[in-house]
Short mmCIF file of C-alpha atoms and ligand atoms in Angstrom, two decimals:
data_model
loop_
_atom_site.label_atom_id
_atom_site.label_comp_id
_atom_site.label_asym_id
_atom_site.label_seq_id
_atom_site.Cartn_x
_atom_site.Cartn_y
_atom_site.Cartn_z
CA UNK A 142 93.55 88.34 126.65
CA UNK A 143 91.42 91.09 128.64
CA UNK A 144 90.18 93.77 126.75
CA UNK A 145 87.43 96.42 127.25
CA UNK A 146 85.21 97.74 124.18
CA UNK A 147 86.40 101.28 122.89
CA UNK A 148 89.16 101.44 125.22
CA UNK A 149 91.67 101.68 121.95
CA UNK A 150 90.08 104.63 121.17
CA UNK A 151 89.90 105.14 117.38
CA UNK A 152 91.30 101.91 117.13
CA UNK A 153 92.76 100.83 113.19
CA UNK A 154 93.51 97.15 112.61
CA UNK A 155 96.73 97.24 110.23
CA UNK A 156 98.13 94.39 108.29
CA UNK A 157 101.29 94.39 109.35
CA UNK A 158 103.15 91.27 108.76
CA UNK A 159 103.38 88.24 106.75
CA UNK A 160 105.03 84.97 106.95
CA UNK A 161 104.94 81.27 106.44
CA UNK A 162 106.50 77.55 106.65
CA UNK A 163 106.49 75.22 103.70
CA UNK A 164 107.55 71.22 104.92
CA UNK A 165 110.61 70.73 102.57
CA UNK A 166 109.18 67.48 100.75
CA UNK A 167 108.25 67.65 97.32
CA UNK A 168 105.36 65.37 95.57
CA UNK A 169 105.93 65.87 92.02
CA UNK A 170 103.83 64.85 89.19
CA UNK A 171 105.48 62.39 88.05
CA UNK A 172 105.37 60.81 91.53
CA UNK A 173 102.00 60.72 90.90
CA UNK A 174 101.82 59.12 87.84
CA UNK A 175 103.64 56.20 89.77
CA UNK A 176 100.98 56.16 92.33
CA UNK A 177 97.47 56.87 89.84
CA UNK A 178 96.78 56.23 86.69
CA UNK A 179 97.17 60.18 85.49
CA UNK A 180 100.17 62.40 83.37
CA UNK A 181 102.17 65.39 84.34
CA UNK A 182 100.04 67.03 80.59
CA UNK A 183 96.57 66.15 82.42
CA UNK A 184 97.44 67.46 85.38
CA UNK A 185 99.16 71.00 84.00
CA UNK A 186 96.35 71.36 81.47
CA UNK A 187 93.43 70.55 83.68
CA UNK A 188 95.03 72.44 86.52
CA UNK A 189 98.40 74.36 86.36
CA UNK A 190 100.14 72.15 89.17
CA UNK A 191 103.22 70.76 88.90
CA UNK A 192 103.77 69.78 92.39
CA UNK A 193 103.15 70.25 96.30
CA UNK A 194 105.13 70.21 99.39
CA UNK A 195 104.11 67.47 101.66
CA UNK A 196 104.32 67.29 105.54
CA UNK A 197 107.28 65.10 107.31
CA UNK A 198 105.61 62.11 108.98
CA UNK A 199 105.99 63.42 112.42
CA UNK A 200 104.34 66.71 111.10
CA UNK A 201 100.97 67.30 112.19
CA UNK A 202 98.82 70.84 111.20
CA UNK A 203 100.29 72.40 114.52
CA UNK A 204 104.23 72.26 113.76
CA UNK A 205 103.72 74.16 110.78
CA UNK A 206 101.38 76.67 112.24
CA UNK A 207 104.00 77.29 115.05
CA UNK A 208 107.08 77.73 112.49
CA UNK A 209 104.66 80.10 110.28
CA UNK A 210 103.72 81.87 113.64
CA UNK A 211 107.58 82.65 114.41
CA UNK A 212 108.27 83.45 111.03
CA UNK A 213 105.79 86.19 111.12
CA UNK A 214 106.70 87.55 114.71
CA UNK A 215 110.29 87.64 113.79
CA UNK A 216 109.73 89.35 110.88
CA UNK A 217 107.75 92.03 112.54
CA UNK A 218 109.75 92.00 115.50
CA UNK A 219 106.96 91.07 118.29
CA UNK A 220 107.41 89.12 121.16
CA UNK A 221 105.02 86.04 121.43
CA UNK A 222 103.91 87.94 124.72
CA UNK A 223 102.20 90.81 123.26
CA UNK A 224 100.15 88.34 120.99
CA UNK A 225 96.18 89.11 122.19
CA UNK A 226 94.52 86.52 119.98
CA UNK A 227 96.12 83.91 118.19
CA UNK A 228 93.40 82.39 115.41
CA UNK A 229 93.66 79.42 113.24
CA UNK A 230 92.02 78.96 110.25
CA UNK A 231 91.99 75.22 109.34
CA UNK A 232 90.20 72.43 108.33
CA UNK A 233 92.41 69.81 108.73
CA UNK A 234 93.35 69.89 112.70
CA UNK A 235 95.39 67.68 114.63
CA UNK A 236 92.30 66.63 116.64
CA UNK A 237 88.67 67.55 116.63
CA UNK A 238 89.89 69.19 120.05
CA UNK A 239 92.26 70.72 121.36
CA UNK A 240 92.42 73.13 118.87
CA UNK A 241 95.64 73.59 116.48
CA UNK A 242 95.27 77.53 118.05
CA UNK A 243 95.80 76.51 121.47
CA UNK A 244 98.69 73.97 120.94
CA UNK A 245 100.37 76.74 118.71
CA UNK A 246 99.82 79.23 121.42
CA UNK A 247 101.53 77.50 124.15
CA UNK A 248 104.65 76.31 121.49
CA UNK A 249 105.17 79.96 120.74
CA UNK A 250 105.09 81.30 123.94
CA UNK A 251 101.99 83.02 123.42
CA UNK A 252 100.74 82.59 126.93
CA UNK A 253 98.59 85.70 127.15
CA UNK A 254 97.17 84.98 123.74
CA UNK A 255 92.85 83.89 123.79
CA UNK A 256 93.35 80.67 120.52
CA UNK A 257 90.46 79.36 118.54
CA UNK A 258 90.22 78.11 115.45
CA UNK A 259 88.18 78.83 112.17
CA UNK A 260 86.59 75.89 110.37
CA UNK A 261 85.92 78.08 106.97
CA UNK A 262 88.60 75.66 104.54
CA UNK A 263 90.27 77.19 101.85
CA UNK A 264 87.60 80.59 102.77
CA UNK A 265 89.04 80.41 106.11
CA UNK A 266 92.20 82.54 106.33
CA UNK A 267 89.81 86.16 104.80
CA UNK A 268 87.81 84.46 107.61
CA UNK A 269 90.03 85.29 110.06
CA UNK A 270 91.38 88.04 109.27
CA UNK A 271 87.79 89.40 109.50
CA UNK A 272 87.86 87.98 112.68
CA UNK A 273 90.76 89.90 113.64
CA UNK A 274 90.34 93.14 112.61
CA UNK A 275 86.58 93.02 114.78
CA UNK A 276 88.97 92.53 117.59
CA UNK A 277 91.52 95.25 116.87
CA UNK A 278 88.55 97.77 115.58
CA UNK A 279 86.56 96.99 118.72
CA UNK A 280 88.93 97.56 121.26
CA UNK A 281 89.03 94.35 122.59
CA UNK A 282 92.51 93.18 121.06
CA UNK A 283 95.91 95.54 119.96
CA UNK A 284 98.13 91.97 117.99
CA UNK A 285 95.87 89.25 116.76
CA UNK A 286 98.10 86.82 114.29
CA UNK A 287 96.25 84.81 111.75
CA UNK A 288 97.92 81.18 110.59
CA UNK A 289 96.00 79.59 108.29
CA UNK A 290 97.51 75.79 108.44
CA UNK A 291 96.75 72.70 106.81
CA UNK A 292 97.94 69.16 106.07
CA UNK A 293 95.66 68.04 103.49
CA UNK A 294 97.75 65.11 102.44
CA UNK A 295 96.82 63.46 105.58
CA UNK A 296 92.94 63.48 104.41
CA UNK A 297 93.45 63.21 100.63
CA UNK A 298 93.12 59.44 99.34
CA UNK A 299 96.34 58.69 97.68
CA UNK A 300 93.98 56.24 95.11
CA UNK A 301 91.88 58.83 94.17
CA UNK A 302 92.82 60.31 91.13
CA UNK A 303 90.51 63.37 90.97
CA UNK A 304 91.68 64.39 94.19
CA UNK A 305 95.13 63.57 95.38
CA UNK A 306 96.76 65.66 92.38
CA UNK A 307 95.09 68.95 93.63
CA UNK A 308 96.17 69.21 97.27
CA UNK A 309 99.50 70.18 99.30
CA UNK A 310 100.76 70.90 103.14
CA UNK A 311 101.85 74.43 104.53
CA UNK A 312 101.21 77.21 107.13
CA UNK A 313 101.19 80.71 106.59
CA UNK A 314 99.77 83.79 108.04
CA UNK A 315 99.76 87.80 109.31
CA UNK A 316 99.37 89.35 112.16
CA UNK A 317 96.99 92.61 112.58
CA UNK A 318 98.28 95.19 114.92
CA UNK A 319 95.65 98.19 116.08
CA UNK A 320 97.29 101.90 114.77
CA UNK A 321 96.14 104.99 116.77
CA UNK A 322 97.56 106.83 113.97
CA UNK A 323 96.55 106.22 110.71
CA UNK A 324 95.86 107.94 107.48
CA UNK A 325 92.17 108.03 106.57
CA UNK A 326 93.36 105.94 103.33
CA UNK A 327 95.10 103.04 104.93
CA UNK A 328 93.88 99.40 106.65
CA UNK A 329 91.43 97.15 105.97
CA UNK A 330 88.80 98.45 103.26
CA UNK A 331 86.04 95.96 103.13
CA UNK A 332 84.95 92.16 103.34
CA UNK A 333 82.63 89.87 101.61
CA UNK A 334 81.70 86.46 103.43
CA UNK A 335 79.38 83.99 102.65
CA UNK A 336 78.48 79.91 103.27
CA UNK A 337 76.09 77.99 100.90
CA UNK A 338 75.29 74.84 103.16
CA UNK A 339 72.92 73.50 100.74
CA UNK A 340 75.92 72.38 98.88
CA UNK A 341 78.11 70.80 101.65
CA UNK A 342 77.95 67.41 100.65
CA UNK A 343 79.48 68.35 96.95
CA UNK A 344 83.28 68.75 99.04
CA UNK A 345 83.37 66.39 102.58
CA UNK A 346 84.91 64.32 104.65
CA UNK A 347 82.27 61.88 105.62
CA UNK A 348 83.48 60.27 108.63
CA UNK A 349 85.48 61.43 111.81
CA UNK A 350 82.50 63.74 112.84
CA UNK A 351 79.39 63.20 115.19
CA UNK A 352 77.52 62.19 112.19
CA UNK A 353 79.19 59.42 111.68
CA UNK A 354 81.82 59.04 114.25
CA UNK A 355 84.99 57.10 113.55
CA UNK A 356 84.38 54.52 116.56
CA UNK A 357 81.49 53.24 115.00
CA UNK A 358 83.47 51.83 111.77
CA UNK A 359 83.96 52.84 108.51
CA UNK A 360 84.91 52.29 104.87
CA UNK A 361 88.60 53.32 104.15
CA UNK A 362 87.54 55.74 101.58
CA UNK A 363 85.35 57.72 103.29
CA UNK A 364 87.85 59.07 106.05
CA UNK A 365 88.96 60.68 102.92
CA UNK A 366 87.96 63.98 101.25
CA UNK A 367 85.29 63.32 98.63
CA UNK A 368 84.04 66.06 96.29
CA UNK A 369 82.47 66.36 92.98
CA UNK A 370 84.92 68.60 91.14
CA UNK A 371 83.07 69.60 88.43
CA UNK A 372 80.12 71.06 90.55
CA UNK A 373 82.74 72.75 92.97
CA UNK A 374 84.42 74.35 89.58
CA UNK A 375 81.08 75.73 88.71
CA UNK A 376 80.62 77.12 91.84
CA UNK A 377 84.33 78.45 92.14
CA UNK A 378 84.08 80.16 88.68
CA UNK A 379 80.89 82.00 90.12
CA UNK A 380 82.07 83.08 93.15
CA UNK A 381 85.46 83.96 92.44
CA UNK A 382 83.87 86.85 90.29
CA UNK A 383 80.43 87.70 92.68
CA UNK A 384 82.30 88.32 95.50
CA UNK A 385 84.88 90.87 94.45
CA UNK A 386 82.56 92.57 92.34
CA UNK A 387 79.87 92.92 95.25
CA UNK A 388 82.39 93.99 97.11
CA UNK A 389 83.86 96.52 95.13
CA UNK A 390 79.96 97.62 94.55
CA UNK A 391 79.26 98.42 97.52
CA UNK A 392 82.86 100.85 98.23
CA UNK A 393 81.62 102.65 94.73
CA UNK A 394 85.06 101.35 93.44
CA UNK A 395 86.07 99.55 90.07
CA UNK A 396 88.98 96.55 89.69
CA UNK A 397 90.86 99.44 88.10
CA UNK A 398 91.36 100.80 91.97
CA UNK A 399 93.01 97.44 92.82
CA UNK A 400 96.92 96.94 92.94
CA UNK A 401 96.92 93.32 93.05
CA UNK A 402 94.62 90.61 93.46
CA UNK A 403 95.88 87.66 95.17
CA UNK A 404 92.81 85.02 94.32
CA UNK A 405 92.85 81.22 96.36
CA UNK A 406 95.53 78.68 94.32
CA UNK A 407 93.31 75.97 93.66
CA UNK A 408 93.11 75.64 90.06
CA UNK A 409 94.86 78.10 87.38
CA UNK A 410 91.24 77.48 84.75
CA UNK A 411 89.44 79.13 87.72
CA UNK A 412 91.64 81.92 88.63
CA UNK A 413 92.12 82.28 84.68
CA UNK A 414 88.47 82.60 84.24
CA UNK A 415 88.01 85.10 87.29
CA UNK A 416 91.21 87.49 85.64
CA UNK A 417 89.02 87.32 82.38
CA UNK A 418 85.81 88.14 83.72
CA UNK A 419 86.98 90.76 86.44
CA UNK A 420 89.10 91.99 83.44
CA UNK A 421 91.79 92.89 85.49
CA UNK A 422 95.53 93.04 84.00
CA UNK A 423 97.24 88.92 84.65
CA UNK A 424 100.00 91.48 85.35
CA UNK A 425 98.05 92.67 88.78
CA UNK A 426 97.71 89.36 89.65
CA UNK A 427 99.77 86.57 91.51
CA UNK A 428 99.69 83.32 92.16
CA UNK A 429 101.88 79.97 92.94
CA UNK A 430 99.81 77.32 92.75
CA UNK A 431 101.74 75.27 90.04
CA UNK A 432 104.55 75.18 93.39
CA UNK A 433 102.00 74.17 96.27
CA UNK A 434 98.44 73.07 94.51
CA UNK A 435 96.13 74.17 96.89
CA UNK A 436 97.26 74.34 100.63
CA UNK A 437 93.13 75.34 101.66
CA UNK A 438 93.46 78.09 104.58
CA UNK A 439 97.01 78.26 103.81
CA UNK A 440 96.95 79.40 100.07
CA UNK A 441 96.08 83.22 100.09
CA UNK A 442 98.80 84.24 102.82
CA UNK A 443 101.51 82.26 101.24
CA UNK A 444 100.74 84.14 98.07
CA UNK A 445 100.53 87.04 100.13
CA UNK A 446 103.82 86.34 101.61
CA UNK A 447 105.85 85.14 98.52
CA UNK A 448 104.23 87.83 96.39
CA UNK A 449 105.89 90.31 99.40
CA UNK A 450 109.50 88.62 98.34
CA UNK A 451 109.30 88.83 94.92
CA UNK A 452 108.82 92.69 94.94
CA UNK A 453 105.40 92.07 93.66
CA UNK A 454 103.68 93.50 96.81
CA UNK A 455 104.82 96.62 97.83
CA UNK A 456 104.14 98.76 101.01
CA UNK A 457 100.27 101.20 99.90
CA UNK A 458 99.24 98.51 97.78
CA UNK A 459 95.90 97.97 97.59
CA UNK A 460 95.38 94.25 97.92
CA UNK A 461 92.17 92.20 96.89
CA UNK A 462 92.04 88.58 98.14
CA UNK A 463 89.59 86.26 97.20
CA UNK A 464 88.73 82.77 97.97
CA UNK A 465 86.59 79.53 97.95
CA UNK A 466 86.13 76.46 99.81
CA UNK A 467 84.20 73.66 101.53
CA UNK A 468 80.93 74.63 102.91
CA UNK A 469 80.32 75.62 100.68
CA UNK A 470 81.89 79.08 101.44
CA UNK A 471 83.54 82.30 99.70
CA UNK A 472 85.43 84.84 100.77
CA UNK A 473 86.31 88.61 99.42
CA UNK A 474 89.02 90.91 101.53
CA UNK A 475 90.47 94.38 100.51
CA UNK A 476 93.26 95.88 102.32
CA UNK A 477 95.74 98.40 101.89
CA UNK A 478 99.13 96.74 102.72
CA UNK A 479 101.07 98.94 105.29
CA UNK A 480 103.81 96.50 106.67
CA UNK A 481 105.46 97.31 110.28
N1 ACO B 728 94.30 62.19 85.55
C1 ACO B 728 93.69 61.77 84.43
N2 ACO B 728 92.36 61.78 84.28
C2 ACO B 728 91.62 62.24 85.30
C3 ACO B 728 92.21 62.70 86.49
C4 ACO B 728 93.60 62.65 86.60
N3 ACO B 728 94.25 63.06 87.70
N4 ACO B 728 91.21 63.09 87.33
C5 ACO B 728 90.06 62.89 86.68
N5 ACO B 728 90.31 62.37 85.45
C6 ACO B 728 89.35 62.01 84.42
C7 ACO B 728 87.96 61.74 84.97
O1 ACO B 728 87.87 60.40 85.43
C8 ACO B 728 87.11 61.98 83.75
O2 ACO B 728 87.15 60.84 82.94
P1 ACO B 728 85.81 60.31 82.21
O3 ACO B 728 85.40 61.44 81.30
O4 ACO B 728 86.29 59.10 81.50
O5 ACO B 728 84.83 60.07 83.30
C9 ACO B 728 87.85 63.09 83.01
O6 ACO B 728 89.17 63.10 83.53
C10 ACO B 728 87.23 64.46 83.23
O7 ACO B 728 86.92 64.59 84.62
P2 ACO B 728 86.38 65.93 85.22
O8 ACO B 728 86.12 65.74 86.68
O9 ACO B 728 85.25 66.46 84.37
O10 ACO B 728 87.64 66.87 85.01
P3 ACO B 728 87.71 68.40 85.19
O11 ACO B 728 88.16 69.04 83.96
O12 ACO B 728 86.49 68.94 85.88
O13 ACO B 728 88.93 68.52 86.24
C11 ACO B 728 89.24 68.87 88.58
C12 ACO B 728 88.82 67.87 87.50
C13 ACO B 728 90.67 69.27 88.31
C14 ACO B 728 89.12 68.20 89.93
C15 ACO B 728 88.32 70.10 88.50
O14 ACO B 728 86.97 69.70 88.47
C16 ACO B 728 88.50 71.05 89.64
O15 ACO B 728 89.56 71.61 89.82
N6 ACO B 728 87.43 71.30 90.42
C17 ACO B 728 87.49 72.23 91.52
C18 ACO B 728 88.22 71.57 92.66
C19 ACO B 728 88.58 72.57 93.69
O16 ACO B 728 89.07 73.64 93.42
N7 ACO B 728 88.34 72.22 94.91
C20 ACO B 728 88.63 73.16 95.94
C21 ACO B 728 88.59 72.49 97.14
S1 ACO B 728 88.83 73.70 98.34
C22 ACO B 728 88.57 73.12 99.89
O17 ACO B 728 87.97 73.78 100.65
C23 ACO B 728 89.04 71.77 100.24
#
């Protein structure tokens, strides 16, 4: 990518494409009841899933980032060449480098393309697009594509009850375009990012960093997530809520003003308790999660993208997203959808 700062003019990042790859196999609930000692009613009560799709063997982060990535460039009918910046949002790479970006870059034929990735986790795809639209506004980028891609299953302890219920595999994504034209109405609105390190250590993986680096040894279990689930709810429930609300407080607008609200799948209590204290319509809002459990960076844009299929999204809308993750981090994104 070379780009010079202002030379887009009045530059207007537009959402203009969505898209995504699910791995076909399913991990149902009662699979799990074979493998932990849990039911199908626990898990629906305590947290709406009833299953996840689960990466192939030979799947690694990277092939579903690149079938997500040419999902979303045929369906807005770009050639991998004209891609500027190609981010990733993911906390569950192939390797602590290269980064998933730059092996999906090259597989797409994205060989202009600058690649990084995001390490934000399930905040990490509003993250990005963030990221993207500073590009695009700036001048410095025209097509940035987003892929938020994860393979949690890979880090999730298949013994550990409180965990390996919640989590499932998938890619998904948009790409940002700049607009010279543009109504005064349309693009991206607003954003609301934050990180609470203080509370890291409530949602880790403790080894396979320089802290403690996988060559020196290990136990088993902690190459594995670890988190204390009732602490992140509390936090979830809290930020869910904060984040749009400070958002929408600072554009002078009320939830009233919002279309749809597509809020991070991780657990249908939290996203219930968000719709009840946002007191927005469960009509204006969509979700999947009891399909995927929570697919991290992955999550929003799939609901994005499936929420586009079903009719439920339609070109104008006025989209809030919303999300949560380790970090601790949140994340708060409202767009006007205006598809190419
Ligand atoms: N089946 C049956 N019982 C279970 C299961 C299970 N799968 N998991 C836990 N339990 C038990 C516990 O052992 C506990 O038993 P005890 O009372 O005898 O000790 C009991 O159920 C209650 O446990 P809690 O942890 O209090 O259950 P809770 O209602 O909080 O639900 C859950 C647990 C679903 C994990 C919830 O805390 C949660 O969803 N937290 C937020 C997790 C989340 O969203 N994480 C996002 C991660 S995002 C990212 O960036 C990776």
């Amino acid at each position: 990518m070379i780009g010079v700062l202002g030379s887009a003019g009045r530059a207007h990042a537009r959402l203009a494409a969505l898209g995504s790859y699910v791995p076909p196999g399913v991990l149902t609930n009662a699979d799990l009841e074979r493998q932990v000692d849990t039911t199908d009613e626990w898990i629906v009560s305590r947290t709406g899933i009833r299953e996840r799709h689960i990466a192939g063997p030979d799947q690694a982060t990277s092939d579903l980032a690149i079938l997500a990535a040419k999902n979303i460039l045929s369906t807005a009918g770009v050639d991998p060449n004209e891609i500027d910046v190609l981010i990733v949002p993911t906390c569950t790479p192939d390797y602590l480098f290269p980064s998933v970006s730059a092996i999906t870059a090259s597989a797409i034929g994205a060989h202009r393309a600058a690649a990084f990735d995001i390490q934000a986790a399930c905040s990490g795809f509003i993250y990005g697009l963030a990221q993207a639209v500073a590009l695009v506004e700036s001048g410095l980028a025209q097509k940035v594509l987003v892929v938020g891609a994860e393979v949690f299953s890979r880090v999730t302890n298949p013994q550990d009850r409180g965990t390996c219920i919640l989590f499932g595999d998938a890619a998904a994504g948009a790409l940002i375009v700049a607009d010279e034209d543009h109504a005064a109405s349309s693009g991206f609105v607003g954003f609301e990012l934050g990180a609470d390190g203080s509370m890291g250590d409530q949602l880790l993986i403790p080894v396979g960093g320089t802290r403690h680096p996988a060559a020196a040894g290990f136990h088993p279990d902690d190459a594995y997530l670890q988190m204390n689930g009732r602490e992140v709810f509390k936090f979830a429930t809290r930020v869910m809520e904060d984040s749009v609300l400070r958002l929408l407080d600072r554009l002078a607008m009320t939830i009233d003003e919002v279309d749809l609200l597509i809020p991070h799948q991780a657990n249908q209590r939290i996203i219930d308790h968000a719709i009840g204290r946002l007191g927005i319509d469960p009509a204006r809002v969509f979700g999947n999660l009891e399909r995927y459990g929570n697919t991290s960076a992955a999550s929003i844009p799939l609901a994005l993208a499936e929420a586009r299929d079903a009719g439920v999204l339609r070109p104008g809308m006025l989209v809030m997203m919303v999300g949560f993750g380790a970090g601790l981090t949140w994340a708060a994104c409202l767009v006007r959808y205006e598809p190419t």
